[in-house]
Amino acid sequence: MAAKGSHSHVKLEGEIERCRAEGHWGQLRHLAQQLLPLARPPRKVAAAGGAQDAEDYGSMLLAEALLEECLKEKFAKLKDSIPLTEKNEPKLSEAKQYLTNILSRGKLRPKYMTEAMLILGKLHYVEGSYRDAISMYARAGIDDLSTKDEPLYMLRLVTEAFVIKGLSLERSTNSIASRARLCEREEEVMACFETACFIAQVYLQELEKTLNNTHSRSIKGSNVTYSEFELSYFLEAALQSAYVTHLKKGNIVKGMRSLREILRTVETKSTQTFKMTAAKQLAQVLLHSLSEDCYWSPLSDLLPEFMNKEDQSYVSNLCRRPELYTEENAYCPQDNVEEALLLLLISESMANRDAVISRAPDQQDDRAISLRDASAVYDLLSITLGRRGQYVMLSECLERAMKFAFDEFHLWYQLALSMVACGKSAYAVSVLKECAKLRPTDPTVPLLAAKVCIGSLHWLEEGEYFAKMVIDLGEDAGESLAKGYLALGLTYSLQATDGELSCLSSLVKNLLKTGEGEMNLTKAKEERPATLKGTQDELNKKALQTLERARDLAPEDHQIILYLSLQLALVRQISDAIEHLQEALQLCKDDLNSLHLLALLFSAQKHYQHALDVINMAVVEYPESFSLLFTKVKLEWIHKGPEEALVTCRHMLQMWQMVYNVLQHSGSEKGSSVTETPVIKKHNGLHLTLPDAHDADSGSQRASSLAASRLEQAMSEITMQSSAMKQGPMQLWTALEQIWLQAAELFMEQQHLKEASFCIQEAASLFPTSHAVLYMRGKLAEMKGNLEEARQLYDEALTVNPAGVEIMHSLGVSPPSIAVKCVTQETVLYNPKQNYSDPLSLLEGRTFGMLTCCHRTGLVLSRLERRDLAQKVLRDAIRIQTTSHRAWNSLGEVLQAQGKNEAAIECFLTALDLESSSPVIPFTVIPREL
């Protein structure tokens, strides 16, 4: 019987230790109450002391259970540092009474007496008696306590004791006058926090092992799984107080080291949420407080300048060290942004895994916390990936967040912004529509949608819809109301400019629906809407009225005044346009588009020197703007001759080379970090130069050999048959193509056909099927007298770009006929992989040299004695763009050749009138966008 009682007593002690370690306070309270009667056997003299010891031990357990239950109930007050009072907390009062009686009697064994002191010290802290807590811990001698070979519950008590001592030292009244003594106290606080952090991690790791073993063996009474264990307030404080204090005091290096050490320790299930928070905080420090020059990797030593003052550790050798992850085959970040991204991706994975997506009312609080944590992670991801331009990756991350973003505007809007940034414009508009439903009174959402529709997508009807959404808000739109009118004005202006193309697209689409392929020109003319000119005039009028309304709402907005001036220029009110543009320049003197438009307006008034002066001033301010440089080439060609313009072309090639080198260098620097897509390196010996011009009689072997050798060198170093092999933005390579073609045109003006051919081949090596290249090859063939070859090349160019009026001008084939032919016969050259079942994908593409092509077509057809067809083509070109003085002039020449002198005179007069207000480059080169 004695053996049976001993076994029962051992089992009871084991259950008590387990409950204290795992935090089962209700069960501990029940066991403690069972223990108290056992302390009352028939008293014998020899056993009297033992009975009292057992009774005090039971009282201590009961006091601990009561205190922990009280702290769990009053967690909110504890978190807000609101002291608890005995008057309002009966459990707290009862626990204090038990502990005070135990310590006053002093009958417990030393081990349990120390435990009672630790529990009473915690009680003093929650009462707000910080000095009493410090005194109690000093009396218990916690600095000399060893945690080796101690039971789990003792690790928890010591952890809480150290963190409470540090918090008490921080919050106790500071009466220290000596600076040295104050520094000693700060060091003592940090020693407490760091020790608590180490012991807490050891406790949680050992606890997980114990619980896993208990669960696997299915020991009776173990009805709690590890996933149900939650960190108490003091355990969580023990884990984070050290690095939080370091960061608050500005000790960035120490704070980072503490966070990294925490993240390197072997994870337990109870610390997963905490580690996600720690990873976020470390990412914030890396992004906000650490420069790239001061960065050191997690597996390397500190930088020399931090080595001496940051290598101090306050952790006693008496403390056990937590287990760390092995460093073998570990990935090591190379810079602060890369480490922050790694941390945030891990945090994002954890946030998605633990996301609460249930809409049940009882889970509302958990859902709010889950959403808050996830939003913080995605905000930091936006900052981190934005620094590297990784918007595609960001959009993919935010798409994963949509599963718990129901009715959450912030995440939806972040997704929309990431879609806009990475070029997924159509998807962005769809997401912005959802954002507008969530916040129907927010004008910035439809305004951004209008910007995307007007800019990258060119969805003018949708842009008009979103702009009207902003306007419908009225005064509630605030400052955005003027931008709404600006967006609406731009859509009207673009619709007027695109009206000709829309008309042509509708015609071809209708013809394809009827199953007709080739059609005669008479039917094409009959199908074309007769009200095109009236519709354009109406749209231009509405654009002007809307832009004037925007200016009235925001008279100090230079962008609105700029676009008002541009619209006046488009309707050829040059003087009024200059007057308004001067207002815009007074508000913003160095705006690129304003200066560019001013130069074009001066060129429209034939003040070429003034235009050149403005362009030169703008180029000084924006030396890398190829748009300005192309305009400068045109002005120099007209005003000073092609030789001067060729000098600018050479400068453009040098500028292109410099921009390319910068992009290639920046790409190589980030080669070890996250990149958008893998790139294929080009030759480092990139060499761009124009051929030397020669005299008319210098067609010697030397000149041709020089051009041929340069052609071979350039082709071997820069050209590649596939555009997929080009590194860098596609706009950069398009600019290079246009530079070569511009140089070719200048050489043709000088009758230097070999040099022009070289430049065209350079452009063709970049984009062999570009309609611009095909057109220029046709023009070169025409100058050489190969009219049939020129016609075929113009035919190919029009196949690629059916809306090219200048190509029609050069070819003499009606645009509807060629457009239908290119679709029905599948003779598209621009992109064989693209689906051209919808003719709009052809007709709404890039426009190129439309008017010049028409002029050259008239000449070719006239020389081929096909004047009737030439007349019909030119009339089609005029319908597409009524302000083309070249098209009117070419039509006059054809009519004159046909003997229709009166009609020819009318065309010549119209051409003269339009030419008097025509700029060197169309006003539409100025981008119309928000």
PDB file of N, CA, C and O in Angstrom, residues 516-567:
ATOM      1  N   GLU A 516     -17.059  39.805 -98.095  1.00  0.00           N
ATOM      2  CA  GLU A 516     -16.466  40.328 -99.320  1.00  0.00           C
ATOM      3  C   GLU A 516     -14.981  40.541 -99.098  1.00  0.00           C
ATOM      4  O   GLU A 516     -14.571  41.071 -98.089  1.00  0.00           O
ATOM      5  N   GLY A 517     -14.178  40.172-100.064  1.00  0.00           N
ATOM      6  CA  GLY A 517     -12.745  40.391 -99.981  1.00  0.00           C
ATOM      7  C   GLY A 517     -12.345  41.634-100.740  1.00  0.00           C
ATOM      8  O   GLY A 517     -12.455  42.753-100.258  1.00  0.00           O
ATOM      9  N   GLU A 518     -11.893  41.454-101.981  1.00  0.00           N
ATOM     10  CA  GLU A 518     -11.536  42.602-102.806  1.00  0.00           C
ATOM     11  C   GLU A 518     -12.800  43.380-103.155  1.00  0.00           C
ATOM     12  O   GLU A 518     -13.857  42.821-103.400  1.00  0.00           O
ATOM     13  N   MET A 519     -12.693  44.661-103.144  1.00  0.00           N
ATOM     14  CA  MET A 519     -13.847  45.493-103.466  1.00  0.00           C
ATOM     15  C   MET A 519     -13.384  46.642-104.326  1.00  0.00           C
ATOM     16  O   MET A 519     -12.231  47.041-104.285  1.00  0.00           O
ATOM     17  N   ASN A 520     -14.316  47.199-105.086  1.00  0.00           N
ATOM     18  CA  ASN A 520     -13.944  48.320-105.942  1.00  0.00           C
ATOM     19  C   ASN A 520     -13.980  49.613-105.153  1.00  0.00           C
ATOM     20  O   ASN A 520     -14.601  49.717-104.099  1.00  0.00           O
ATOM     21  N   LEU A 521     -13.304  50.594-105.649  1.00  0.00           N
ATOM     22  CA  LEU A 521     -13.160  51.859-104.940  1.00  0.00           C
ATOM     23  C   LEU A 521     -14.473  52.616-104.841  1.00  0.00           C
ATOM     24  O   LEU A 521     -14.707  53.357-103.897  1.00  0.00           O
ATOM     25  N   THR A 522     -15.333  52.427-105.801  1.00  0.00           N
ATOM     26  CA  THR A 522     -16.622  53.130-105.758  1.00  0.00           C
ATOM     27  C   THR A 522     -17.434  52.674-104.560  1.00  0.00           C
ATOM     28  O   THR A 522     -18.006  53.488-103.825  1.00  0.00           O
ATOM     29  N   LYS A 523     -17.472  51.354-104.328  1.00  0.00           N
ATOM     30  CA  LYS A 523     -18.213  50.839-103.183  1.00  0.00           C
ATOM     31  C   LYS A 523     -17.577  51.303-101.876  1.00  0.00           C
ATOM     32  O   LYS A 523     -18.283  51.614-100.902  1.00  0.00           O
ATOM     33  N   ALA A 524     -16.259  51.349-101.828  1.00  0.00           N
ATOM     34  CA  ALA A 524     -15.586  51.829-100.630  1.00  0.00           C
ATOM     35  C   ALA A 524     -15.988  53.252-100.313  1.00  0.00           C
ATOM     36  O   ALA A 524     -16.231  53.623 -99.172  1.00  0.00           O
ATOM     37  N   LYS A 525     -16.068  54.066-101.353  1.00  0.00           N
ATOM     38  CA  LYS A 525     -16.425  55.460-101.145  1.00  0.00           C
ATOM     39  C   LYS A 525     -17.864  55.585-100.679  1.00  0.00           C
ATOM     40  O   LYS A 525     -18.210  56.443 -99.869  1.00  0.00           O
ATOM     41  N   GLU A 526     -18.735  54.726-101.184  1.00  0.00           N
ATOM     42  CA  GLU A 526     -20.131  54.788-100.788  1.00  0.00           C
ATOM     43  C   GLU A 526     -20.305  54.318 -99.332  1.00  0.00           C
ATOM     44  O   GLU A 526     -21.144  54.854 -98.603  1.00  0.00           O
ATOM     45  N   GLU A 527     -19.505  53.335 -98.923  1.00  0.00           N
ATOM     46  CA  GLU A 527     -19.636  52.812 -97.571  1.00  0.00           C
ATOM     47  C   GLU A 527     -19.079  53.775 -96.523  1.00  0.00           C
ATOM     48  O   GLU A 527     -19.485  53.752 -95.370  1.00  0.00           O
ATOM     49  N   ARG A 528     -18.141  54.624 -96.919  1.00  0.00           N
ATOM     50  CA  ARG A 528     -17.522  55.510 -95.951  1.00  0.00           C
ATOM     51  C   ARG A 528     -18.538  56.534 -95.457  1.00  0.00           C
ATOM     52  O   ARG A 528     -19.243  57.153 -96.230  1.00  0.00           O
ATOM     53  N   PRO A 529     -18.642  56.766 -94.139  1.00  0.00           N
ATOM     54  CA  PRO A 529     -19.611  57.714 -93.611  1.00  0.00           C
ATOM     55  C   PRO A 529     -19.363  59.114 -94.169  1.00  0.00           C
ATOM     56  O   PRO A 529     -18.237  59.605 -94.206  1.00  0.00           O
ATOM     57  N   ALA A 530     -20.449  59.738 -94.568  1.00  0.00           N
ATOM     58  CA  ALA A 530     -20.332  61.070 -95.160  1.00  0.00           C
ATOM     59  C   ALA A 530     -20.174  62.152 -94.113  1.00  0.00           C
ATOM     60  O   ALA A 530     -19.825  63.284 -94.429  1.00  0.00           O
ATOM     61  N   THR A 531     -20.453  61.817 -92.884  1.00  0.00           N
ATOM     62  CA  THR A 531     -20.421  62.836 -91.826  1.00  0.00           C
ATOM     63  C   THR A 531     -19.116  62.844 -91.054  1.00  0.00           C
ATOM     64  O   THR A 531     -19.055  63.359 -89.942  1.00  0.00           O
ATOM     65  N   LEU A 532     -18.050  62.255 -91.621  1.00  0.00           N
ATOM     66  CA  LEU A 532     -16.783  62.164 -90.887  1.00  0.00           C
ATOM     67  C   LEU A 532     -16.256  63.531 -90.516  1.00  0.00           C
ATOM     68  O   LEU A 532     -15.886  63.792 -89.370  1.00  0.00           O
ATOM     69  N   LYS A 533     -16.255  64.460 -91.477  1.00  0.00           N
ATOM     70  CA  LYS A 533     -15.736  65.804 -91.222  1.00  0.00           C
ATOM     71  C   LYS A 533     -16.561  66.498 -90.145  1.00  0.00           C
ATOM     72  O   LYS A 533     -16.019  67.130 -89.222  1.00  0.00           O
ATOM     73  N   GLY A 534     -17.877  66.369 -90.220  1.00  0.00           N
ATOM     74  CA  GLY A 534     -18.721  66.995 -89.213  1.00  0.00           C
ATOM     75  C   GLY A 534     -18.503  66.399 -87.831  1.00  0.00           C
ATOM     76  O   GLY A 534     -18.503  67.123 -86.824  1.00  0.00           O
ATOM     77  N   THR A 535     -18.309  65.088 -87.765  1.00  0.00           N
ATOM     78  CA  THR A 535     -18.064  64.446 -86.480  1.00  0.00           C
ATOM     79  C   THR A 535     -16.751  64.914 -85.874  1.00  0.00           C
ATOM     80  O   THR A 535     -16.659  65.198 -84.667  1.00  0.00           O
ATOM     81  N   GLN A 536     -15.721  65.037 -86.706  1.00  0.00           N
ATOM     82  CA  GLN A 536     -14.440  65.533 -86.207  1.00  0.00           C
ATOM     83  C   GLN A 536     -14.563  66.952 -85.684  1.00  0.00           C
ATOM     84  O   GLN A 536     -14.049  67.271 -84.608  1.00  0.00           O
ATOM     85  N   ASP A 537     -15.237  67.790 -86.431  1.00  0.00           N
ATOM     86  CA  ASP A 537     -15.396  69.182 -85.987  1.00  0.00           C
ATOM     87  C   ASP A 537     -16.147  69.248 -84.669  1.00  0.00           C
ATOM     88  O   ASP A 537     -15.808  70.050 -83.781  1.00  0.00           O
ATOM     89  N   GLU A 538     -17.175  68.413 -84.522  1.00  0.00           N
ATOM     90  CA  GLU A 538     -17.946  68.408 -83.282  1.00  0.00           C
ATOM     91  C   GLU A 538     -17.100  67.938 -82.104  1.00  0.00           C
ATOM     92  O   GLU A 538     -17.158  68.511 -81.004  1.00  0.00           O
ATOM     93  N   LEU A 539     -16.287  66.901 -82.331  1.00  0.00           N
ATOM     94  CA  LEU A 539     -15.426  66.420 -81.257  1.00  0.00           C
ATOM     95  C   LEU A 539     -14.365  67.444 -80.877  1.00  0.00           C
ATOM     96  O   LEU A 539     -14.065  67.637 -79.692  1.00  0.00           O
ATOM     97  N   ASN A 540     -13.787  68.098 -81.860  1.00  0.00           N
ATOM     98  CA  ASN A 540     -12.805  69.143 -81.563  1.00  0.00           C
ATOM     99  C   ASN A 540     -13.430  70.287 -80.770  1.00  0.00           C
ATOM    100  O   ASN A 540     -12.815  70.839 -79.850  1.00  0.00           O
ATOM    101  N   LYS A 541     -14.668  70.630 -81.127  1.00  0.00           N
ATOM    102  CA  LYS A 541     -15.360  71.696 -80.413  1.00  0.00           C
ATOM    103  C   LYS A 541     -15.622  71.295 -78.964  1.00  0.00           C
ATOM    104  O   LYS A 541     -15.394  72.076 -78.025  1.00  0.00           O
ATOM    105  N   LYS A 542     -16.089  70.056 -78.756  1.00  0.00           N
ATOM    106  CA  LYS A 542     -16.334  69.578 -77.401  1.00  0.00           C
ATOM    107  C   LYS A 542     -15.036  69.497 -76.603  1.00  0.00           C
ATOM    108  O   LYS A 542     -15.020  69.777 -75.390  1.00  0.00           O
ATOM    109  N   ALA A 543     -13.948  69.110 -77.261  1.00  0.00           N
ATOM    110  CA  ALA A 543     -12.661  69.049 -76.576  1.00  0.00           C
ATOM    111  C   ALA A 543     -12.238  70.429 -76.083  1.00  0.00           C
ATOM    112  O   ALA A 543     -11.794  70.588 -74.937  1.00  0.00           O
ATOM    113  N   LEU A 544     -12.395  71.445 -76.955  1.00  0.00           N
ATOM    114  CA  LEU A 544     -12.029  72.803 -76.551  1.00  0.00           C
ATOM    115  C   LEU A 544     -12.886  73.287 -75.389  1.00  0.00           C
ATOM    116  O   LEU A 544     -12.377  73.874 -74.425  1.00  0.00           O
ATOM    117  N   GLN A 545     -14.179  73.060 -75.466  1.00  0.00           N
ATOM    118  CA  GLN A 545     -15.071  73.523 -74.400  1.00  0.00           C
ATOM    119  C   GLN A 545     -14.754  72.832 -73.075  1.00  0.00           C
ATOM    120  O   GLN A 545     -14.732  73.472 -72.017  1.00  0.00           O
ATOM    121  N   THR A 546     -14.489  71.537 -73.134  1.00  0.00           N
ATOM    122  CA  THR A 546     -14.194  70.793 -71.902  1.00  0.00           C
ATOM    123  C   THR A 546     -12.869  71.230 -71.296  1.00  0.00           C
ATOM    124  O   THR A 546     -12.752  71.388 -70.071  1.00  0.00           O
ATOM    125  N   LEU A 547     -11.867  71.435 -72.130  1.00  0.00           N
ATOM    126  CA  LEU A 547     -10.566  71.873 -71.623  1.00  0.00           C
ATOM    127  C   LEU A 547     -10.632  73.284 -71.059  1.00  0.00           C
ATOM    128  O   LEU A 547      -9.950  73.606 -70.079  1.00  0.00           O
ATOM    129  N   GLU A 548     -11.449  74.142 -71.658  1.00  0.00           N
ATOM    130  CA  GLU A 548     -11.629  75.486 -71.108  1.00  0.00           C
ATOM    131  C   GLU A 548     -12.311  75.425 -69.748  1.00  0.00           C
ATOM    132  O   GLU A 548     -11.988  76.187 -68.836  1.00  0.00           O
ATOM    133  N   ARG A 549     -13.255  74.492 -69.589  1.00  0.00           N
ATOM    134  CA  ARG A 549     -13.895  74.314 -68.292  1.00  0.00           C
ATOM    135  C   ARG A 549     -12.879  73.830 -67.258  1.00  0.00           C
ATOM    136  O   ARG A 549     -12.881  74.288 -66.097  1.00  0.00           O
ATOM    137  N   ALA A 550     -12.005  72.934 -67.658  1.00  0.00           N
ATOM    138  CA  ALA A 550     -10.954  72.465 -66.743  1.00  0.00           C
ATOM    139  C   ALA A 550     -10.038  73.605 -66.338  1.00  0.00           C
ATOM    140  O   ALA A 550      -9.643  73.713 -65.163  1.00  0.00           O
ATOM    141  N   ARG A 551      -9.710  74.489 -67.289  1.00  0.00           N
ATOM    142  CA  ARG A 551      -8.835  75.630 -66.961  1.00  0.00           C
ATOM    143  C   ARG A 551      -9.530  76.577 -65.995  1.00  0.00           C
ATOM    144  O   ARG A 551      -8.902  77.146 -65.102  1.00  0.00           O
ATOM    145  N   ASP A 552     -10.844  76.772 -66.160  1.00  0.00           N
ATOM    146  CA  ASP A 552     -11.574  77.654 -65.242  1.00  0.00           C
ATOM    147  C   ASP A 552     -11.541  77.094 -63.817  1.00  0.00           C
ATOM    148  O   ASP A 552     -11.477  77.866 -62.851  1.00  0.00           O
ATOM    149  N   LEU A 553     -11.583  75.774 -63.684  1.00  0.00           N
ATOM    150  CA  LEU A 553     -11.563  75.163 -62.360  1.00  0.00           C
ATOM    151  C   LEU A 553     -10.165  75.174 -61.747  1.00  0.00           C
ATOM    152  O   LEU A 553     -10.029  75.235 -60.521  1.00  0.00           O
ATOM    153  N   ALA A 554      -9.143  75.094 -62.590  1.00  0.00           N
ATOM    154  CA  ALA A 554      -7.758  75.059 -62.092  1.00  0.00           C
ATOM    155  C   ALA A 554      -6.898  75.987 -62.944  1.00  0.00           C
ATOM    156  O   ALA A 554      -6.126  75.525 -63.794  1.00  0.00           O
ATOM    157  N   PRO A 555      -7.030  77.275 -62.742  1.00  0.00           N
ATOM    158  CA  PRO A 555      -6.294  78.222 -63.602  1.00  0.00           C
ATOM    159  C   PRO A 555      -4.784  78.187 -63.420  1.00  0.00           C
ATOM    160  O   PRO A 555      -4.057  78.721 -64.251  1.00  0.00           O
ATOM    161  N   GLU A 556      -4.306  77.546 -62.338  1.00  0.00           N
ATOM    162  CA  GLU A 556      -2.863  77.488 -62.081  1.00  0.00           C
ATOM    163  C   GLU A 556      -2.256  76.150 -62.494  1.00  0.00           C
ATOM    164  O   GLU A 556      -1.086  75.901 -62.213  1.00  0.00           O
ATOM    165  N   ASP A 557      -3.022  75.318 -63.141  1.00  0.00           N
ATOM    166  CA  ASP A 557      -2.522  73.999 -63.558  1.00  0.00           C
ATOM    167  C   ASP A 557      -1.917  74.128 -64.959  1.00  0.00           C
ATOM    168  O   ASP A 557      -2.632  74.273 -65.947  1.00  0.00           O
ATOM    169  N   HIS A 558      -0.597  74.048 -65.038  1.00  0.00           N
ATOM    170  CA  HIS A 558       0.077  74.249 -66.324  1.00  0.00           C
ATOM    171  C   HIS A 558      -0.241  73.129 -67.314  1.00  0.00           C
ATOM    172  O   HIS A 558      -0.246  73.354 -68.526  1.00  0.00           O
ATOM    173  N   GLN A 559      -0.504  71.907 -66.802  1.00  0.00           N
ATOM    174  CA  GLN A 559      -0.796  70.794 -67.707  1.00  0.00           C
ATOM    175  C   GLN A 559      -2.112  71.026 -68.448  1.00  0.00           C
ATOM    176  O   GLN A 559      -2.218  70.757 -69.648  1.00  0.00           O
ATOM    177  N   ILE A 560      -3.118  71.511 -67.748  1.00  0.00           N
ATOM    178  CA  ILE A 560      -4.406  71.776 -68.389  1.00  0.00           C
ATOM    179  C   ILE A 560      -4.252  72.847 -69.462  1.00  0.00           C
ATOM    180  O   ILE A 560      -4.781  72.725 -70.582  1.00  0.00           O
ATOM    181  N   ILE A 561      -3.509  73.906 -69.146  1.00  0.00           N
ATOM    182  CA  ILE A 561      -3.317  74.986 -70.124  1.00  0.00           C
ATOM    183  C   ILE A 561      -2.515  74.483 -71.317  1.00  0.00           C
ATOM    184  O   ILE A 561      -2.764  74.868 -72.463  1.00  0.00           O
ATOM    185  N   LEU A 562      -1.546  73.608 -71.070  1.00  0.00           N
ATOM    186  CA  LEU A 562      -0.765  73.023 -72.168  1.00  0.00           C
ATOM    187  C   LEU A 562      -1.676  72.281 -73.135  1.00  0.00           C
ATOM    188  O   LEU A 562      -1.588  72.472 -74.362  1.00  0.00           O
ATOM    189  N   TYR A 563      -2.566  71.435 -72.620  1.00  0.00           N
ATOM    190  CA  TYR A 563      -3.424  70.659 -73.516  1.00  0.00           C
ATOM    191  C   TYR A 563      -4.487  71.528 -74.179  1.00  0.00           C
ATOM    192  O   TYR A 563      -4.940  71.199 -75.279  1.00  0.00           O
ATOM    193  N   LEU A 564      -4.881  72.591 -73.534  1.00  0.00           N
ATOM    194  CA  LEU A 564      -5.778  73.548 -74.203  1.00  0.00           C
ATOM    195  C   LEU A 564      -5.060  74.182 -75.383  1.00  0.00           C
ATOM    196  O   LEU A 564      -5.625  74.328 -76.479  1.00  0.00           O
ATOM    197  N   SER A 565      -3.796  74.557 -75.177  1.00  0.00           N
ATOM    198  CA  SER A 565      -3.001  75.109 -76.268  1.00  0.00           C
ATOM    199  C   SER A 565      -2.805  74.088 -77.380  1.00  0.00           C
ATOM    200  O   SER A 565      -2.883  74.425 -78.575  1.00  0.00           O
ATOM    201  N   LEU A 566      -2.558  72.846 -77.015  1.00  0.00           N
ATOM    202  CA  LEU A 566      -2.377  71.789 -78.017  1.00  0.00           C
ATOM    203  C   LEU A 566      -3.647  71.586 -78.833  1.00  0.00           C
ATOM    204  O   LEU A 566      -3.581  71.418 -80.062  1.00  0.00           O
ATOM    205  N   GLN A 567      -4.794  71.628 -78.189  1.00  0.00           N
ATOM    206  CA  GLN A 567      -6.047  71.461 -78.926  1.00  0.00           C
ATOM    207  C   GLN A 567      -6.274  72.613 -79.896  1.00  0.00           C
ATOM    208  O   GLN A 567      -6.724  72.410 -81.035  1.00  0.00           O
TER     209      GLN A 567
END
